Amino acid sequence: MKIETLQTKPIEGQMPGTSGLRKKTKVFMQPGYLENFIQATFDAIDGGMGKKLIVGGDGRYFNKVAIQTILKMAAGNGVAEVIVGKGGILSTPAASHLIRLNSADGGFILSASHNPGGIDEDFGIKFNGQNGGPAPENLSAKIFDATKTIAEFKTIAADDTDLNTIGTTRLGDMKVQIVDPVESYQALMETLFDFPAIQTLFKGGFTMCFDAMHAVTGPYATAILEETLGAPSGTVVNGTPLEDFGKGHPDPNPIWAKSLMDLMMSDKAPDLGAASDGDGDRNMIVGRGAYVTPSDSLAILAANANLAPAYQDGLAGIARSMPTSAASDRVAANLGIECYETPTGWKFFGNLLDAGKVTLCGEESAGTGSSHVREKDGLWAVLLWLNILAVRKKSVADIVLDHWQTFGRDYYSRYDYEDVAIDKASHLMQSLRAKLPDLAGQTVGEMTVSHADEFSYLDPVDGSVSKNQGLRISFEGGARAVFRLSGTGTQGATIRLYLEQYSKDDIGRDTQEALQDVRHAAQTITDMNAVIGRIEPDVIT
Ligand code: G1P
Ligand code: ZN
């Protein structure tokens, strides 16, 4: 085998965002683009020599081609062994589990998550470390620095590897193991949940629709829900991963999973509706006529987790991202456990999970997970819901209502303003930042500001500080507005406005109506209409 050292030069803008590097697929397909990022990663982790890595992706366009490039570069960098999901498929949580199960040094996960796929859409890649979690900020910075000075990359001249045959082969001196993408993930799920109780639930006629959105969870959901737990065939819809996700947005929320939402709001609704995203780490939960917001879902799962075998001894703590509603804080207070507020993005949960400070984590963007892996996990959340439903023998709607009656309701909604000109978006953020110190005490319409600041996070485990993590305005009476720029968009800037309003007793209102005062206050304070030229968002979730 001949290791080749090929010349390259830096390409601008290879900065990993909230979850790795995401760009248009055609950007990734430029000569040297993927190679530079992979080599920069090897350089940032002190080379590949003797290492063991996991590689797989969500099956989107360019997945297989990218994997062949990565395998050859891994061999060129002296990697000892790579474990790859058959067909190049691995969901993000399954990849995280494989890293941990095999004590690997890390893994490359190829995905742009919930962004559309295809030659004209998005591609992405991220490196997860030994703990199975996304690269922490300092490693991402090191990778980015390496992309700025890169001059060459290492690879080998070899034929492509057959990704479709389970078993062990070699690529040069490197061992390549092709594994079933579902098997070990399913085995893990069986240790966490009461599968017999869920089997009994389905035997009793419980019905469900799981929308895999033509993305990676199709094979996982079919094997676990239909073939193991006994859900009738046809429970999983859109279950074959497609390179362009059937031209959809594989994002499990009421907007992009609209056909599932329509079904759940109709008189044909099954007992439970669920969906997952492109790479299988997000989830949507909806009962018959009852959508569960991700923030509420986290709180409800936390309050009921002890009903599942893995969590029967209770939770160490709960973590949520800052823009996520305070619903889970109320549960933590009730359970007498710690709750943590972290910046957006799963990587911040990793330290807390590794240190045993928390058991459950979640984000408003439909990500929920636990200490079983170091990524959010869509199917895991669905299985925990099923376990709770099997034990409590109540409908989703009744469980949600029970929860609100006990804890009060955190009305919540996120507004996304997409493809905003970058200068306008930063003007909005800059001018709000400048106003923050003087906001407390001001009254806007019905609302009085109680506190305003820019979120900065001191990691309680490693002492690192992450600044500029979102501008937040709290109001008297339990309302809050948060402004943040997305770190995962691939075109222009995306402004996210997160709105919430707590009510102890008034739990039956329409969400948007309950949020109208805080929305008005947030838009007035920022003078949004004048600064970015719109107040109507592109997407409301
Ligand atoms: C978005 C979500 C965030 C999530 C990330 C990756 O990031 O808001 O919660 O962790 O995708 O799935 P953003 O675009 O807001 O930076
Ligand atoms: Zn995802």
XYZ file of C-alpha atoms and ligand atoms in Angstrom:
558
model
C 0.000 0.000 0.000
C 1.294 3.404 -0.921
C 0.507 6.414 1.248
C 0.122 9.505 -0.890
C 0.727 12.997 0.416
C -1.207 15.399 -1.779
C -0.868 19.176 -1.946
C -3.777 21.362 -0.951
C -4.391 24.876 0.283
C -6.753 26.487 2.784
C -10.385 27.010 1.770
C -12.255 29.802 3.492
C -14.993 29.341 6.058
C -14.521 25.788 7.273
C -15.644 26.728 10.743
C -17.685 24.054 12.490
C -20.929 25.475 13.935
C -23.379 24.202 16.551
C -23.022 20.675 15.262
C -20.098 20.313 12.916
C -19.554 21.732 9.462
C -22.640 22.226 7.297
C -22.579 23.568 3.764
C -24.301 23.154 0.463
C -23.522 19.703 -0.938
C -21.801 21.251 -3.958
C -19.463 23.130 -1.636
C -18.486 19.819 -0.054
C -18.007 18.307 -3.513
C -15.341 20.856 -4.523
C -11.937 19.241 -4.931
C -10.120 19.236 -1.611
C -12.990 20.559 0.497
C -13.882 17.377 2.357
C -10.256 16.278 2.332
C -9.121 19.507 3.996
C -11.650 19.162 6.772
C -10.828 15.511 7.402
C -7.080 16.149 7.419
C -7.566 19.172 9.689
C -9.456 16.921 12.077
C -6.687 14.319 12.060
C -4.162 17.089 12.661
C -6.237 18.445 15.539
C -6.409 15.047 17.260
C -2.659 14.446 16.922
C -2.955 12.229 13.876
C -4.680 8.955 13.128
C -1.859 6.546 13.952
C -3.143 3.355 15.583
C -6.598 4.823 16.222
C -10.003 3.193 16.020
C -12.830 5.196 14.456
C -16.536 4.843 13.691
C -17.839 6.182 10.356
C -21.397 6.478 9.082
C -24.047 8.917 8.039
C -27.703 9.561 7.418
C -27.657 8.275 3.845
C -28.106 11.627 2.138
C -26.629 12.407 -1.298
C -22.788 12.254 -1.240
C -22.772 10.085 1.930
C -21.215 7.036 0.289
C -18.716 9.005 -1.796
C -17.596 10.927 1.281
C -17.196 7.703 3.259
C -14.881 6.245 0.595
C -12.745 9.401 0.778
C -12.660 9.255 4.575
C -11.718 5.560 4.606
C -8.788 6.138 2.249
C -7.644 9.164 4.230
C -7.966 7.227 7.489
C -5.717 4.529 6.025
C -3.328 7.239 4.800
C -3.200 8.704 8.297
C -2.332 5.359 9.881
C -5.705 4.562 11.479
C -5.737 0.942 12.694
C -9.433 0.168 12.418
C -12.652 1.719 11.169
C -16.136 0.422 11.922
C -18.710 1.465 9.294
C -22.476 0.995 9.232
C -23.638 -1.205 6.352
C -24.446 0.892 3.299
C -22.747 3.810 5.027
C -25.770 4.154 7.314
C -25.564 5.075 10.995
C -27.948 7.273 12.889
C -26.204 9.894 15.012
C -27.175 8.243 18.332
C -26.200 4.800 17.001
C -22.808 6.194 15.972
C -22.376 7.699 19.430
C -23.201 4.323 20.967
C -20.760 2.461 18.688
C -17.942 4.816 19.697
C -18.612 4.059 23.358
C -19.277 0.340 22.917
C -16.050 -0.205 21.002
C -13.939 2.188 23.086
C -13.121 3.944 19.819
C -11.109 7.150 19.651
C -13.974 8.917 17.956
C -15.974 8.955 14.783
C -17.003 10.896 11.713
C -20.756 11.359 11.391
C -21.946 12.524 7.986
C -25.155 14.469 8.167
C -26.713 17.879 7.921
C -29.301 16.657 10.405
C -32.756 17.993 9.571
C -31.631 20.098 6.598
C -32.805 18.858 3.187
C -30.474 16.581 1.223
C -29.513 16.271 -2.444
C -26.978 17.759 -4.804
C -28.555 21.216 -4.484
C -29.251 20.945 -0.770
C -27.083 20.434 2.304
C -24.331 18.147 3.478
C -22.464 18.082 6.745
C -19.868 16.327 8.808
C -18.873 16.319 12.418
C -16.280 14.640 14.529
C -17.333 13.047 17.803
C -14.755 12.214 20.437
C -14.033 9.262 22.702
C -17.073 9.869 24.904
C -19.297 9.583 21.816
C -20.265 13.250 21.918
C -19.749 16.166 19.521
C -16.322 17.770 19.585
C -16.117 20.288 22.414
C -15.523 23.941 21.524
C -11.750 23.826 21.994
C -11.409 20.876 19.601
C -13.682 22.529 17.030
C -11.471 25.615 17.267
C -8.352 23.496 16.763
C -9.879 21.872 13.664
C -10.813 25.282 12.303
C -7.300 26.605 12.944
C -5.839 23.622 11.129
C -8.019 24.317 8.067
C -6.452 27.773 7.858
C -2.882 26.558 7.457
C -3.361 23.198 5.758
C -0.901 22.460 2.952
C -1.265 18.731 2.332
C -3.384 15.701 3.129
C -2.670 11.998 3.317
C -4.554 9.247 1.568
C -3.931 5.949 -0.186
C -4.479 4.866 -3.753
C -6.921 1.964 -3.459
C -10.200 0.635 -4.780
C -13.418 1.598 -3.026
C -14.525 -0.567 -0.113
C -17.683 -2.662 -0.477
C -19.942 -1.031 2.122
C -22.815 -3.439 1.561
C -21.355 -6.670 2.891
C -21.249 -7.200 6.646
C -17.855 -8.495 7.738
C -14.220 -7.523 8.018
C -11.963 -6.438 5.168
C -8.766 -4.455 4.859
C -7.924 -1.214 3.184
C -4.149 -1.113 2.963
C -3.002 -1.866 6.510
C -6.274 -0.700 8.033
C -8.971 -3.074 9.242
C -12.481 -2.166 8.048
C -15.483 -3.705 9.779
C -18.884 -3.330 8.145
C -21.594 -3.765 10.806
C -25.372 -3.898 10.949
C -26.332 -0.294 11.820
C -29.281 -1.315 14.000
C -28.154 -4.366 15.986
C -26.123 -2.904 18.841
C -28.356 0.156 19.103
C -31.395 -2.068 19.515
C -29.574 -4.157 22.126
C -28.918 -0.960 24.079
C -32.595 0.065 23.906
C -33.585 -3.360 25.248
C -31.490 -2.744 28.365
C -33.147 0.642 28.999
C -36.837 -0.020 28.513
C -39.469 -2.523 29.517
C -39.909 -4.169 26.104
C -42.392 -6.792 27.399
C -44.641 -4.025 28.784
C -44.557 -2.216 25.439
C -45.271 -5.508 23.634
C -48.305 -5.942 25.853
C -49.394 -2.394 25.032
C -49.340 -3.133 21.293
C -51.033 -6.516 21.825
C -53.842 -4.665 23.557
C -54.549 -2.720 20.354
C -52.499 0.429 20.957
C -51.897 2.155 17.618
C -49.076 4.329 16.455
C -47.694 6.081 13.385
C -43.956 6.654 13.195
C -42.868 8.934 10.353
C -39.215 8.279 9.488
C -39.398 11.091 6.918
C -37.448 8.993 4.368
C -34.439 9.412 6.594
C -32.135 7.286 8.698
C -34.515 6.048 11.417
C -36.557 3.962 8.960
C -34.551 0.748 9.446
C -34.196 1.350 13.200
C -37.902 1.986 13.758
C -38.981 -0.935 11.583
C -36.695 -3.372 13.404
C -37.592 -2.148 16.888
C -41.241 -1.082 16.686
C -42.624 -3.508 14.137
C -40.322 -6.525 14.216
C -39.578 -6.582 17.957
C -42.302 -4.749 19.843
C -45.091 -6.112 17.675
C -46.533 -2.871 16.310
C -48.547 -3.743 13.198
C -46.705 -3.504 9.902
C -47.369 -0.108 8.381
C -46.782 1.590 11.738
C -43.561 3.013 10.297
C -44.190 5.251 7.305
C -41.634 6.754 4.901
C -39.277 4.119 6.262
C -36.771 3.773 3.430
C -33.862 6.226 3.655
C -33.610 8.215 0.414
C -30.691 10.382 -0.723
C -32.956 13.428 -0.994
C -35.394 12.419 1.789
C -38.132 12.350 -0.841
C -37.398 16.061 -1.404
C -38.729 16.851 2.067
C -37.307 18.646 5.051
C -36.565 15.776 7.433
C -37.328 17.929 10.459
C -39.866 16.474 12.891
C -42.014 19.456 13.785
C -45.604 20.423 12.984
C -44.496 22.328 9.874
C -42.339 19.740 8.155
C -44.119 16.651 9.470
C -47.422 18.131 8.403
C -48.995 14.945 7.065
C -48.402 13.255 10.418
C -49.842 16.286 12.216
C -52.909 16.237 9.953
C -53.399 12.548 10.702
C -53.063 13.110 14.448
C -55.614 15.927 14.393
C -58.110 13.850 12.356
C -60.639 11.289 13.491
C -58.376 8.552 12.117
C -55.582 9.426 14.540
C -53.756 6.533 16.181
C -52.881 6.688 19.898
C -49.391 8.027 19.288
C -47.703 9.895 16.457
C -43.940 10.261 16.349
C -41.278 11.321 13.897
C -37.527 11.668 13.730
C -35.152 13.746 11.637
C -32.516 13.165 8.944
C -29.915 11.628 11.236
C -32.251 10.255 13.899
C -31.414 12.462 16.851
C -34.560 14.612 16.970
C -38.066 13.541 17.844
C -41.615 14.769 17.645
C -44.323 13.421 19.919
C -47.988 13.961 19.270
C -50.996 12.348 20.864
C -54.454 12.117 19.401
C -55.337 15.784 18.952
C -52.454 16.818 21.210
C -49.068 18.076 20.046
C -46.435 17.926 22.788
C -43.878 20.732 22.613
C -40.287 19.513 22.948
C -39.857 21.573 26.114
C -42.921 19.941 27.662
C -41.836 16.529 26.429
C -38.527 16.874 28.263
C -40.331 17.874 31.440
C -42.868 15.043 31.173
C -40.188 12.453 30.425
C -38.201 13.681 33.416
C -41.227 13.523 35.700
C -42.051 9.952 34.578
C -38.630 8.500 33.782
C -38.657 6.350 36.909
C -41.284 4.173 35.187
C -38.605 2.825 32.812
C -36.104 0.254 34.118
C -33.006 2.305 33.279
C -34.175 5.275 35.326
C -36.059 3.557 38.126
C -33.576 4.764 40.734
C -34.201 8.366 39.742
C -32.302 11.012 37.855
C -29.010 12.613 38.854
C -30.078 15.936 37.354
C -31.657 17.516 34.284
C -30.037 19.817 31.733
C -31.730 21.945 29.126
C -30.444 24.436 26.597
C -31.001 28.056 27.579
C -33.764 28.775 25.015
C -35.719 25.685 26.127
C -38.669 26.519 28.396
C -38.446 26.361 32.162
C -40.900 23.430 32.357
C -38.160 20.927 33.189
C -36.751 23.231 35.901
C -40.047 22.867 37.735
C -39.750 19.085 37.573
C -36.163 19.208 38.832
C -37.214 21.412 41.747
C -40.012 19.009 42.558
C -37.686 16.004 42.450
C -35.094 17.865 44.491
C -32.427 17.456 41.823
C -30.138 19.928 40.096
C -31.064 21.521 36.770
C -28.531 23.049 34.398
C -28.973 25.640 31.683
C -26.465 25.236 28.849
C -25.860 26.973 25.523
C -27.621 25.618 22.437
C -26.074 22.491 20.933
C -25.621 19.019 22.326
C -21.909 19.294 22.996
C -22.457 21.182 26.244
C -24.406 18.302 27.749
C -21.473 15.916 27.262
C -19.417 17.189 30.197
C -22.420 17.096 32.533
C -23.289 13.554 31.458
C -19.678 12.374 31.711
C -19.424 13.838 35.212
C -22.634 12.080 36.250
C -24.306 15.400 37.068
C -27.327 14.824 34.846
C -29.252 11.866 33.444
C -31.691 13.583 31.073
C -31.111 16.507 28.713
C -33.120 18.292 26.101
C -33.531 21.204 23.746
C -36.537 23.100 22.470
C -35.543 22.061 18.950
C -36.902 18.539 19.453
C -33.810 16.963 20.922
C -34.064 14.796 24.004
C -31.595 12.293 25.340
C -29.989 10.679 28.319
C -26.775 9.300 29.681
C -27.077 6.178 27.475
C -25.191 7.963 24.639
C -23.687 11.416 24.162
C -26.102 12.633 21.493
C -29.769 13.389 21.506
C -31.734 10.348 20.465
C -35.039 10.440 18.602
C -36.081 6.823 18.850
C -34.984 6.651 22.487
C -37.441 9.463 23.312
C -40.221 7.647 21.467
C -39.455 4.425 23.364
C -39.434 6.224 26.714
C -42.838 7.692 25.865
C -44.079 4.205 24.914
C -42.734 2.794 28.178
C -44.536 5.522 30.147
C -47.764 5.008 28.178
C -47.532 1.257 28.781
C -47.241 1.752 32.533
C -49.628 4.661 33.053
C -52.294 3.351 30.679
C -53.498 6.870 29.916
C -53.602 8.802 26.660
C -50.849 11.230 25.668
C -53.317 14.117 26.042
C -54.234 13.058 29.580
C -50.605 12.691 30.608
C -49.884 16.201 29.313
C -52.938 17.628 31.067
C -51.981 15.915 34.328
C -48.559 17.453 34.019
C -49.889 20.992 33.509
C -52.325 20.582 36.392
C -49.455 19.643 38.648
C -46.773 22.056 37.460
C -48.565 24.797 35.540
C -48.044 25.383 31.822
C -45.119 26.972 30.011
C -46.602 28.295 26.771
C -43.815 28.185 24.247
C -43.090 28.960 20.610
C -40.056 29.606 18.429
C -40.066 32.022 15.495
C -37.445 31.589 12.777
C -36.527 34.413 10.394
C -34.545 32.704 7.664
C -32.096 33.973 5.083
C -31.877 37.437 6.624
C -29.061 39.581 5.197
C -26.093 38.989 7.473
C -25.525 42.708 8.136
C -29.172 43.265 9.092
C -29.174 40.291 11.435
C -26.032 41.421 13.157
C -27.381 44.948 13.402
C -30.442 43.606 15.220
C -28.279 41.661 17.647
C -25.809 44.525 18.158
C -28.416 47.130 18.860
C -30.299 44.865 21.268
C -27.030 44.042 23.003
C -26.433 47.756 23.473
C -29.913 48.236 24.962
C -29.756 45.352 27.433
C -28.268 47.215 30.424
C -31.125 49.753 30.416
C -34.074 47.439 29.836
C -34.869 46.326 33.370
C -37.878 48.218 34.692
C -39.092 49.377 31.266
C -42.689 48.712 30.339
C -43.639 47.803 26.781
C -47.352 47.364 26.170
C -48.583 44.972 28.860
C -45.121 43.762 29.807
C -42.494 45.014 32.232
C -38.910 43.848 31.827
C -37.555 42.291 34.995
C -34.095 41.346 33.751
C -32.125 41.380 30.508
C -28.712 39.973 29.719
C -26.532 38.095 27.263
C -26.190 34.428 28.148
C -22.706 33.269 28.950
C -22.026 29.771 30.236
C -19.497 28.692 32.795
C -19.060 24.949 32.391
C -19.244 23.547 35.921
C -17.089 20.583 34.950
C -14.123 22.030 33.073
C -14.450 25.693 33.978
C -14.524 26.853 30.344
C -16.600 29.892 29.474
C -18.781 30.196 26.354
C -19.842 33.763 25.630
C -22.441 35.318 23.300
C -24.937 32.492 23.613
C -28.122 34.483 23.136
C -29.783 37.708 24.265
C -32.552 37.205 26.788
C -35.230 39.460 28.143
C -37.295 38.289 31.107
C -40.557 39.924 32.037
C -42.544 40.128 35.223
C -45.141 37.386 35.419
C -42.966 34.591 34.043
C -42.497 35.540 30.391
C -39.253 35.528 28.444
C -38.014 36.379 24.962
C -34.664 35.175 23.656
C -32.892 36.277 20.472
C -30.160 34.125 18.982
C -28.464 33.623 15.638
C -28.558 30.090 14.296
C -25.284 28.224 13.989
C -26.589 25.639 11.530
C -28.118 27.653 8.680
C -26.335 27.473 5.340
C -27.702 30.601 3.681
C -27.661 34.167 5.019
C -28.435 34.453 8.716
C -31.286 32.834 10.603
C -32.608 34.789 13.575
C -34.401 32.740 16.190
C -36.857 34.382 18.545
C -37.897 32.120 21.420
C -41.022 33.105 23.357
C -42.448 31.704 26.555
C -45.085 32.569 29.112
C -45.723 30.628 32.289
C -49.137 30.241 33.839
C -49.881 28.276 36.999
C -53.624 27.872 36.534
C -54.659 29.230 33.165
C -53.595 26.173 31.196
C -56.186 25.983 28.426
C -55.311 28.905 26.180
C -54.180 28.940 22.572
C -50.374 29.130 22.518
C -49.961 32.033 20.110
C -52.629 33.982 21.902
C -50.977 33.347 25.253
C -47.701 34.632 23.798
C -48.949 37.735 22.052
C -47.899 40.238 24.721
C -44.381 38.916 25.039
C -44.059 38.708 21.261
C -45.179 42.304 20.876
C -42.737 43.433 23.567
C -39.828 41.564 21.979
C -40.533 42.952 18.526
C -40.986 46.482 19.839
C -37.832 46.478 21.948
C -35.735 45.374 18.972
C -37.626 47.502 16.457
C -37.614 44.367 14.373
C -39.761 45.630 11.549
C -37.448 48.558 10.842
C -34.195 46.662 11.363
C -34.800 43.500 9.344
C -37.866 44.556 7.427
C -40.228 41.909 8.772
C -41.949 40.692 11.890
C -43.693 37.647 10.395
C -41.392 34.662 10.742
C -40.790 32.045 8.047
C -41.356 29.180 10.419
C -43.235 29.002 13.703
C -42.736 25.917 15.847
C -30.237 24.032 15.858
C -31.054 23.959 17.123
C -30.212 23.432 18.261
C -29.611 22.086 17.857
C -28.885 22.203 16.522
C -28.426 20.850 16.032
O -29.145 24.895 16.048
O -31.604 25.206 17.459
O -30.992 23.310 19.408
O -28.718 21.634 18.827
O -29.755 22.753 15.547
O -29.478 19.959 15.840
P -29.137 26.432 15.600
O -29.448 26.460 14.124
O -30.217 27.097 16.383
O -27.763 26.919 15.950
Zn -30.411 15.745 13.703
